[in-house]
JSON list of C-alpha atoms in Angstrom, two decimals:
[
{"chain": "Q", "resi": 267, "resn": "UNK", "atom": "CA", "xyz": [15.48, -2.33, -11.91]},
{"chain": "Q", "resi": 268, "resn": "UNK", "atom": "CA", "xyz": [14.74, 0.34, -9.28]},
{"chain": "Q", "resi": 269, "resn": "UNK", "atom": "CA", "xyz": [14.80, -0.65, -5.62]},
{"chain": "Q", "resi": 270, "resn": "UNK", "atom": "CA", "xyz": [11.23, 0.60, -5.09]},
{"chain": "Q", "resi": 271, "resn": "UNK", "atom": "CA", "xyz": [10.01, -1.79, -7.77]},
{"chain": "Q", "resi": 272, "resn": "UNK", "atom": "CA", "xyz": [11.98, -4.62, -6.17]},
{"chain": "Q", "resi": 273, "resn": "UNK", "atom": "CA", "xyz": [10.36, -3.78, -2.85]},
{"chain": "Q", "resi": 274, "resn": "UNK", "atom": "CA", "xyz": [6.95, -3.77, -4.49]},
{"chain": "Q", "resi": 275, "resn": "UNK", "atom": "CA", "xyz": [7.64, -7.23, -5.88]},
{"chain": "Q", "resi": 276, "resn": "UNK", "atom": "CA", "xyz": [8.55, -8.65, -2.48]},
{"chain": "Q", "resi": 277, "resn": "UNK", "atom": "CA", "xyz": [7.08, -11.90, -1.22]},
{"chain": "Q", "resi": 278, "resn": "UNK", "atom": "CA", "xyz": [3.54, -12.05, 0.27]},
{"chain": "Q", "resi": 279, "resn": "UNK", "atom": "CA", "xyz": [2.05, -15.50, 0.89]},
{"chain": "Q", "resi": 280, "resn": "UNK", "atom": "CA", "xyz": [0.54, -17.69, 3.53]},
{"chain": "Q", "resi": 281, "resn": "UNK", "atom": "CA", "xyz": [-1.78, -15.18, 5.20]},
{"chain": "Q", "resi": 282, "resn": "UNK", "atom": "CA", "xyz": [-4.82, -16.62, 6.94]},
{"chain": "Q", "resi": 283, "resn": "UNK", "atom": "CA", "xyz": [-7.93, -15.35, 5.21]},
{"chain": "Q", "resi": 284, "resn": "UNK", "atom": "CA", "xyz": [-11.51, -15.28, 6.47]},
{"chain": "Q", "resi": 285, "resn": "UNK", "atom": "CA", "xyz": [-13.84, -18.13, 5.55]},
{"chain": "Q", "resi": 286, "resn": "UNK", "atom": "CA", "xyz": [-15.74, -17.49, 2.34]},
{"chain": "Q", "resi": 287, "resn": "UNK", "atom": "CA", "xyz": [-13.14, -15.09, 1.00]},
{"chain": "Q", "resi": 288, "resn": "UNK", "atom": "CA", "xyz": [-12.12, -17.48, -1.79]},
{"chain": "Q", "resi": 289, "resn": "UNK", "atom": "CA", "xyz": [-13.61, -16.67, -5.17]},
{"chain": "Q", "resi": 290, "resn": "UNK", "atom": "CA", "xyz": [-12.81, -18.18, -8.58]},
{"chain": "Q", "resi": 291, "resn": "UNK", "atom": "CA", "xyz": [-9.48, -19.46, -7.29]},
{"chain": "Q", "resi": 292, "resn": "UNK", "atom": "CA", "xyz": [-8.37, -16.11, -5.86]},
{"chain": "Q", "resi": 293, "resn": "UNK", "atom": "CA", "xyz": [-8.47, -15.45, -2.13]},
{"chain": "Q", "resi": 294, "resn": "UNK", "atom": "CA", "xyz": [-8.92, -12.00, -0.68]},
{"chain": "Q", "resi": 295, "resn": "UNK", "atom": "CA", "xyz": [-8.60, -10.44, 2.75]},
{"chain": "Q", "resi": 296, "resn": "UNK", "atom": "CA", "xyz": [-11.43, -7.99, 2.48]},
{"chain": "Q", "resi": 297, "resn": "UNK", "atom": "CA", "xyz": [-12.62, -5.13, 4.62]},
{"chain": "Q", "resi": 298, "resn": "UNK", "atom": "CA", "xyz": [-13.59, -6.05, 8.15]},
{"chain": "Q", "resi": 299, "resn": "UNK", "atom": "CA", "xyz": [-16.01, -3.15, 8.32]},
{"chain": "Q", "resi": 300, "resn": "UNK", "atom": "CA", "xyz": [-16.41, 0.32, 9.77]},
{"chain": "Q", "resi": 301, "resn": "UNK", "atom": "CA", "xyz": [-13.89, 3.04, 10.50]},
{"chain": "Q", "resi": 302, "resn": "UNK", "atom": "CA", "xyz": [-11.61, 0.77, 12.54]},
{"chain": "Q", "resi": 303, "resn": "UNK", "atom": "CA", "xyz": [-11.51, -2.92, 11.71]},
{"chain": "Q", "resi": 304, "resn": "UNK", "atom": "CA", "xyz": [-11.78, -4.89, 14.95]},
{"chain": "Q", "resi": 305, "resn": "UNK", "atom": "CA", "xyz": [-9.11, -7.50, 14.30]},
{"chain": "Q", "resi": 306, "resn": "UNK", "atom": "CA", "xyz": [-7.28, -9.51, 11.71]},
{"chain": "Q", "resi": 307, "resn": "UNK", "atom": "CA", "xyz": [-5.20, -8.49, 8.74]},
{"chain": "Q", "resi": 308, "resn": "UNK", "atom": "CA", "xyz": [-7.16, -5.33, 7.95]},
{"chain": "Q", "resi": 309, "resn": "UNK", "atom": "CA", "xyz": [-6.70, -3.94, 11.44]},
{"chain": "Q", "resi": 310, "resn": "UNK", "atom": "CA", "xyz": [-2.99, -4.74, 11.33]},
{"chain": "Q", "resi": 311, "resn": "UNK", "atom": "CA", "xyz": [-2.58, -3.03, 7.95]},
{"chain": "Q", "resi": 312, "resn": "UNK", "atom": "CA", "xyz": [-4.31, 0.09, 9.30]},
{"chain": "Q", "resi": 313, "resn": "UNK", "atom": "CA", "xyz": [-2.21, 0.04, 12.46]},
{"chain": "Q", "resi": 314, "resn": "UNK", "atom": "CA", "xyz": [1.03, -0.31, 10.46]},
{"chain": "Q", "resi": 315, "resn": "UNK", "atom": "CA", "xyz": [0.10, 2.81, 8.48]},
{"chain": "Q", "resi": 316, "resn": "UNK", "atom": "CA", "xyz": [-0.81, 4.73, 11.62]},
{"chain": "Q", "resi": 317, "resn": "UNK", "atom": "CA", "xyz": [2.39, 3.85, 13.47]},
{"chain": "Q", "resi": 318, "resn": "UNK", "atom": "CA", "xyz": [4.42, 5.61, 10.77]},
{"chain": "Q", "resi": 319, "resn": "UNK", "atom": "CA", "xyz": [1.97, 8.52, 10.57]},
{"chain": "Q", "resi": 320, "resn": "UNK", "atom": "CA", "xyz": [2.36, 9.03, 14.34]},
{"chain": "Q", "resi": 321, "resn": "UNK", "atom": "CA", "xyz": [6.16, 9.12, 13.91]},
{"chain": "Q", "resi": 322, "resn": "UNK", "atom": "CA", "xyz": [5.90, 12.07, 11.51]},
{"chain": "Q", "resi": 323, "resn": "UNK", "atom": "CA", "xyz": [3.01, 13.80, 13.32]},
{"chain": "Q", "resi": 324, "resn": "UNK", "atom": "CA", "xyz": [0.18, 13.25, 10.84]},
{"chain": "Q", "resi": 325, "resn": "UNK", "atom": "CA", "xyz": [-3.31, 12.29, 12.00]},
{"chain": "Q", "resi": 326, "resn": "UNK", "atom": "CA", "xyz": [-4.21, 8.59, 11.98]},
{"chain": "Q", "resi": 327, "resn": "UNK", "atom": "CA", "xyz": [-6.01, 7.16, 8.98]},
{"chain": "Q", "resi": 328, "resn": "UNK", "atom": "CA", "xyz": [-9.52, 5.71, 9.24]},
{"chain": "Q", "resi": 329, "resn": "UNK", "atom": "CA", "xyz": [-10.52, 2.45, 7.57]},
{"chain": "Q", "resi": 330, "resn": "UNK", "atom": "CA", "xyz": [-12.87, 2.78, 4.57]},
{"chain": "Q", "resi": 331, "resn": "UNK", "atom": "CA", "xyz": [-14.77, -0.29, 3.34]},
{"chain": "Q", "resi": 332, "resn": "UNK", "atom": "CA", "xyz": [-15.41, 1.20, -0.11]},
{"chain": "Q", "resi": 333, "resn": "UNK", "atom": "CA", "xyz": [-11.68, 1.85, -0.63]},
{"chain": "Q", "resi": 334, "resn": "UNK", "atom": "CA", "xyz": [-10.94, -1.70, 0.52]},
{"chain": "Q", "resi": 335, "resn": "UNK", "atom": "CA", "xyz": [-13.51, -3.09, -1.92]},
{"chain": "Q", "resi": 336, "resn": "UNK", "atom": "CA", "xyz": [-11.98, -1.17, -4.84]},
{"chain": "Q", "resi": 337, "resn": "UNK", "atom": "CA", "xyz": [-8.50, -2.27, -3.80]},
{"chain": "Q", "resi": 338, "resn": "UNK", "atom": "CA", "xyz": [-9.74, -5.85, -3.68]},
{"chain": "Q", "resi": 339, "resn": "UNK", "atom": "CA", "xyz": [-11.11, -5.72, -7.21]},
{"chain": "Q", "resi": 340, "resn": "UNK", "atom": "CA", "xyz": [-7.75, -4.48, -8.52]},
{"chain": "Q", "resi": 341, "resn": "UNK", "atom": "CA", "xyz": [-5.71, -6.92, -6.41]},
{"chain": "Q", "resi": 342, "resn": "UNK", "atom": "CA", "xyz": [-7.78, -9.83, -7.77]},
{"chain": "Q", "resi": 343, "resn": "UNK", "atom": "CA", "xyz": [-7.35, -8.54, -11.34]},
{"chain": "Q", "resi": 344, "resn": "UNK", "atom": "CA", "xyz": [-3.57, -8.49, -10.88]},
{"chain": "Q", "resi": 345, "resn": "UNK", "atom": "CA", "xyz": [-3.35, -12.02, -9.47]},
{"chain": "Q", "resi": 346, "resn": "UNK", "atom": "CA", "xyz": [-5.85, -13.40, -11.98]},
{"chain": "Q", "resi": 347, "resn": "UNK", "atom": "CA", "xyz": [-4.05, -11.93, -15.01]},
{"chain": "Q", "resi": 348, "resn": "UNK", "atom": "CA", "xyz": [-0.46, -12.06, -13.79]},
{"chain": "Q", "resi": 349, "resn": "UNK", "atom": "CA", "xyz": [-0.05, -8.40, -14.78]},
{"chain": "Q", "resi": 350, "resn": "UNK", "atom": "CA", "xyz": [1.57, -5.70, -12.63]},
{"chain": "Q", "resi": 351, "resn": "UNK", "atom": "CA", "xyz": [0.78, -2.01, -12.42]},
{"chain": "Q", "resi": 352, "resn": "UNK", "atom": "CA", "xyz": [-1.50, 0.62, -11.01]},
{"chain": "Q", "resi": 353, "resn": "UNK", "atom": "CA", "xyz": [-5.19, 0.55, -11.86]},
{"chain": "Q", "resi": 354, "resn": "UNK", "atom": "CA", "xyz": [-5.65, 2.59, -15.07]},
{"chain": "Q", "resi": 355, "resn": "UNK", "atom": "CA", "xyz": [-9.26, 3.42, -14.10]},
{"chain": "Q", "resi": 356, "resn": "UNK", "atom": "CA", "xyz": [-9.76, 6.99, -12.93]},
{"chain": "Q", "resi": 357, "resn": "UNK", "atom": "CA", "xyz": [-10.92, 6.10, -9.43]},
{"chain": "Q", "resi": 358, "resn": "UNK", "atom": "CA", "xyz": [-9.62, 9.33, -7.88]},
{"chain": "Q", "resi": 359, "resn": "UNK", "atom": "CA", "xyz": [-7.72, 7.69, -5.03]},
{"chain": "Q", "resi": 360, "resn": "UNK", "atom": "CA", "xyz": [-4.07, 7.17, -4.20]},
{"chain": "Q", "resi": 361, "resn": "UNK", "atom": "CA", "xyz": [-2.86, 3.60, -4.57]},
{"chain": "Q", "resi": 362, "resn": "UNK", "atom": "CA", "xyz": [0.04, 1.58, -3.17]},
{"chain": "Q", "resi": 363, "resn": "UNK", "atom": "CA", "xyz": [0.77, -1.92, -4.47]},
{"chain": "Q", "resi": 364, "resn": "UNK", "atom": "CA", "xyz": [2.97, -4.70, -3.11]},
{"chain": "Q", "resi": 365, "resn": "UNK", "atom": "CA", "xyz": [3.33, -8.12, -4.68]},
{"chain": "Q", "resi": 366, "resn": "UNK", "atom": "CA", "xyz": [5.29, -11.28, -4.31]},
{"chain": "Q", "resi": 367, "resn": "UNK", "atom": "CA", "xyz": [5.38, -15.01, -4.68]},
{"chain": "Q", "resi": 368, "resn": "UNK", "atom": "CA", "xyz": [6.94, -17.98, -3.01]},
{"chain": "Q", "resi": 369, "resn": "UNK", "atom": "CA", "xyz": [6.46, -19.87, 0.18]},
{"chain": "Q", "resi": 370, "resn": "UNK", "atom": "CA", "xyz": [7.48, -17.36, 2.88]},
{"chain": "Q", "resi": 371, "resn": "UNK", "atom": "CA", "xyz": [4.83, -15.99, 5.22]},
{"chain": "Q", "resi": 372, "resn": "UNK", "atom": "CA", "xyz": [4.86, -12.18, 5.43]},
{"chain": "Q", "resi": 373, "resn": "UNK", "atom": "CA", "xyz": [3.02, -10.26, 8.10]},
{"chain": "Q", "resi": 374, "resn": "UNK", "atom": "CA", "xyz": [0.94, -7.15, 7.35]},
{"chain": "Q", "resi": 375, "resn": "UNK", "atom": "CA", "xyz": [3.56, -5.16, 9.26]},
{"chain": "Q", "resi": 376, "resn": "UNK", "atom": "CA", "xyz": [6.34, -6.47, 7.00]},
{"chain": "Q", "resi": 377, "resn": "UNK", "atom": "CA", "xyz": [4.36, -5.69, 3.85]},
{"chain": "Q", "resi": 378, "resn": "UNK", "atom": "CA", "xyz": [3.63, -2.09, 4.88]},
{"chain": "Q", "resi": 379, "resn": "UNK", "atom": "CA", "xyz": [7.16, -1.96, 6.27]},
{"chain": "Q", "resi": 380, "resn": "UNK", "atom": "CA", "xyz": [8.52, -2.26, 2.73]},
{"chain": "Q", "resi": 381, "resn": "UNK", "atom": "CA", "xyz": [6.79, 1.04, 1.91]},
{"chain": "Q", "resi": 382, "resn": "UNK", "atom": "CA", "xyz": [7.94, 2.56, 5.20]},
{"chain": "Q", "resi": 383, "resn": "UNK", "atom": "CA", "xyz": [11.55, 1.61, 4.38]},
{"chain": "Q", "resi": 384, "resn": "UNK", "atom": "CA", "xyz": [11.50, 4.13, 1.52]},
{"chain": "Q", "resi": 385, "resn": "UNK", "atom": "CA", "xyz": [11.77, 6.91, 4.14]},
{"chain": "Q", "resi": 386, "resn": "UNK", "atom": "CA", "xyz": [15.56, 6.42, 4.12]},
{"chain": "Q", "resi": 387, "resn": "UNK", "atom": "CA", "xyz": [15.53, 8.12, 0.69]},
{"chain": "Q", "resi": 388, "resn": "UNK", "atom": "CA", "xyz": [12.92, 10.75, 1.61]},
{"chain": "Q", "resi": 389, "resn": "UNK", "atom": "CA", "xyz": [13.85, 14.41, 1.97]},
{"chain": "Q", "resi": 390, "resn": "UNK", "atom": "CA", "xyz": [11.39, 17.05, 3.16]},
{"chain": "Q", "resi": 391, "resn": "UNK", "atom": "CA", "xyz": [10.46, 19.23, 0.28]},
{"chain": "Q", "resi": 392, "resn": "UNK", "atom": "CA", "xyz": [7.73, 20.23, -2.11]},
{"chain": "Q", "resi": 393, "resn": "UNK", "atom": "CA", "xyz": [6.48, 17.30, -4.15]},
{"chain": "Q", "resi": 394, "resn": "UNK", "atom": "CA", "xyz": [7.94, 15.93, -6.46]},
{"chain": "Q", "resi": 395, "resn": "UNK", "atom": "CA", "xyz": [11.31, 17.10, -5.05]},
{"chain": "Q", "resi": 396, "resn": "UNK", "atom": "CA", "xyz": [11.20, 14.68, -2.11]},
{"chain": "Q", "resi": 397, "resn": "UNK", "atom": "CA", "xyz": [13.82, 12.01, -2.86]},
{"chain": "Q", "resi": 398, "resn": "UNK", "atom": "CA", "xyz": [17.57, 11.81, -2.34]},
{"chain": "Q", "resi": 399, "resn": "UNK", "atom": "CA", "xyz": [17.69, 10.03, -5.71]},
{"chain": "Q", "resi": 400, "resn": "UNK", "atom": "CA", "xyz": [15.95, 12.85, -7.60]},
{"chain": "Q", "resi": 401, "resn": "UNK", "atom": "CA", "xyz": [13.18, 10.37, -8.55]},
{"chain": "Q", "resi": 402, "resn": "UNK", "atom": "CA", "xyz": [10.05, 10.77, -6.41]},
{"chain": "Q", "resi": 403, "resn": "UNK", "atom": "CA", "xyz": [8.93, 7.23, -7.25]},
{"chain": "Q", "resi": 404, "resn": "UNK", "atom": "CA", "xyz": [11.71, 5.96, -4.96]},
{"chain": "Q", "resi": 405, "resn": "UNK", "atom": "CA", "xyz": [9.66, 7.31, -2.02]},
{"chain": "Q", "resi": 406, "resn": "UNK", "atom": "CA", "xyz": [6.15, 7.47, -3.51]},
{"chain": "Q", "resi": 407, "resn": "UNK", "atom": "CA", "xyz": [4.69, 4.64, -1.42]},
{"chain": "Q", "resi": 408, "resn": "UNK", "atom": "CA", "xyz": [6.05, 6.21, 1.75]},
{"chain": "Q", "resi": 409, "resn": "UNK", "atom": "CA", "xyz": [4.84, 9.73, 0.97]},
{"chain": "Q", "resi": 410, "resn": "UNK", "atom": "CA", "xyz": [1.35, 8.40, 0.15]},
{"chain": "Q", "resi": 411, "resn": "UNK", "atom": "CA", "xyz": [1.24, 6.57, 3.50]},
{"chain": "Q", "resi": 412, "resn": "UNK", "atom": "CA", "xyz": [2.11, 9.68, 5.54]},
{"chain": "Q", "resi": 413, "resn": "UNK", "atom": "CA", "xyz": [0.49, 12.37, 3.35]},
{"chain": "Q", "resi": 414, "resn": "UNK", "atom": "CA", "xyz": [-1.08, 14.78, 5.83]},
{"chain": "Q", "resi": 415, "resn": "UNK", "atom": "CA", "xyz": [-4.21, 15.49, 3.78]},
{"chain": "Q", "resi": 416, "resn": "UNK", "atom": "CA", "xyz": [-5.05, 11.78, 3.39]},
{"chain": "Q", "resi": 417, "resn": "UNK", "atom": "CA", "xyz": [-7.66, 10.69, 5.95]},
{"chain": "Q", "resi": 418, "resn": "UNK", "atom": "CA", "xyz": [-8.87, 7.24, 4.86]},
{"chain": "Q", "resi": 419, "resn": "UNK", "atom": "CA", "xyz": [-7.39, 3.96, 3.66]},
{"chain": "Q", "resi": 420, "resn": "UNK", "atom": "CA", "xyz": [-8.73, 0.60, 2.56]},
{"chain": "Q", "resi": 421, "resn": "UNK", "atom": "CA", "xyz": [-6.58, -2.40, 1.66]},
{"chain": "Q", "resi": 422, "resn": "UNK", "atom": "CA", "xyz": [-7.03, -5.91, 0.33]},
{"chain": "Q", "resi": 423, "resn": "UNK", "atom": "CA", "xyz": [-4.84, -8.92, -0.31]},
{"chain": "Q", "resi": 424, "resn": "UNK", "atom": "CA", "xyz": [-5.55, -11.35, -3.13]},
{"chain": "Q", "resi": 425, "resn": "UNK", "atom": "CA", "xyz": [-3.71, -14.63, -3.65]},
{"chain": "Q", "resi": 426, "resn": "UNK", "atom": "CA", "xyz": [-3.62, -17.13, -6.49]},
{"chain": "Q", "resi": 427, "resn": "UNK", "atom": "CA", "xyz": [-1.21, -20.05, -6.40]},
{"chain": "Q", "resi": 428, "resn": "UNK", "atom": "CA", "xyz": [2.01, -18.75, -4.90]},
{"chain": "Q", "resi": 429, "resn": "UNK", "atom": "CA", "xyz": [1.49, -15.10, -5.92]},
{"chain": "Q", "resi": 430, "resn": "UNK", "atom": "CA", "xyz": [-0.08, -12.49, -3.64]},
{"chain": "Q", "resi": 431, "resn": "UNK", "atom": "CA", "xyz": [-0.90, -8.82, -4.11]},
{"chain": "Q", "resi": 432, "resn": "UNK", "atom": "CA", "xyz": [-1.55, -6.20, -1.44]},
{"chain": "Q", "resi": 433, "resn": "UNK", "atom": "CA", "xyz": [-3.38, -3.13, -2.75]},
{"chain": "Q", "resi": 434, "resn": "UNK", "atom": "CA", "xyz": [-4.18, -0.09, -0.61]},
{"chain": "Q", "resi": 435, "resn": "UNK", "atom": "CA", "xyz": [-6.28, 2.88, -1.71]},
{"chain": "Q", "resi": 436, "resn": "UNK", "atom": "CA", "xyz": [-6.10, 6.31, -0.08]},
{"chain": "Q", "resi": 437, "resn": "UNK", "atom": "CA", "xyz": [-8.52, 9.24, 0.10]},
{"chain": "Q", "resi": 438, "resn": "UNK", "atom": "CA", "xyz": [-7.92, 12.01, -0.55]},
{"chain": "Q", "resi": 439, "resn": "UNK", "atom": "CA", "xyz": [-4.90, 10.97, -2.62]},
{"chain": "Q", "resi": 440, "resn": "UNK", "atom": "CA", "xyz": [-1.40, 12.13, -1.78]},
{"chain": "Q", "resi": 441, "resn": "UNK", "atom": "CA", "xyz": [1.67, 12.83, -3.90]},
{"chain": "Q", "resi": 442, "resn": "UNK", "atom": "CA", "xyz": [0.23, 16.12, -5.13]},
{"chain": "Q", "resi": 443, "resn": "UNK", "atom": "CA", "xyz": [2.61, 18.29, -7.15]},
{"chain": "Q", "resi": 444, "resn": "UNK", "atom": "CA", "xyz": [3.43, 21.54, -5.35]},
{"chain": "Q", "resi": 445, "resn": "UNK", "atom": "CA", "xyz": [2.44, 20.26, -1.89]},
{"chain": "Q", "resi": 446, "resn": "UNK", "atom": "CA", "xyz": [4.33, 18.84, 1.09]},
{"chain": "Q", "resi": 447, "resn": "UNK", "atom": "CA", "xyz": [3.78, 15.33, 2.43]},
{"chain": "Q", "resi": 448, "resn": "UNK", "atom": "CA", "xyz": [3.64, 16.61, 6.03]}
]
């Protein structure tokens, strides 16, 4: 199994969610609202993205409630069904997923940090020739996070039992063949 898949299946539980976020047994950290969520998990997810973007010189992302809502629908679908994979719907956005189970508490910074860790395999180049492994999927979460043309992100976390899923959606999407990440 590829390391990027193992990273995507890392543990995510125990996050404090806002009151009223529980629905049909699944809990979700939804959008806080506006371009910059004021506090909580959403703001920390946005900040974790923007720290890495600042390191590579790309403009900071802005929070998008509609992207967060779409990410939340897919995250809930994944925890409700027990399936794993990207949303097959043609929503026109980039998407990063991270999932796990167990009884360890992960911070938003650690979750996004799993995607950031892929940079150790990243090589500057024209997409899809951007990975030391020769397989762009080994760095695909990272390149989506720092993609220079991406301006907005929205994320959501859904939890059922001891399984959690973080889904982030990006607009415009990154990982475009023939382009550079930054």
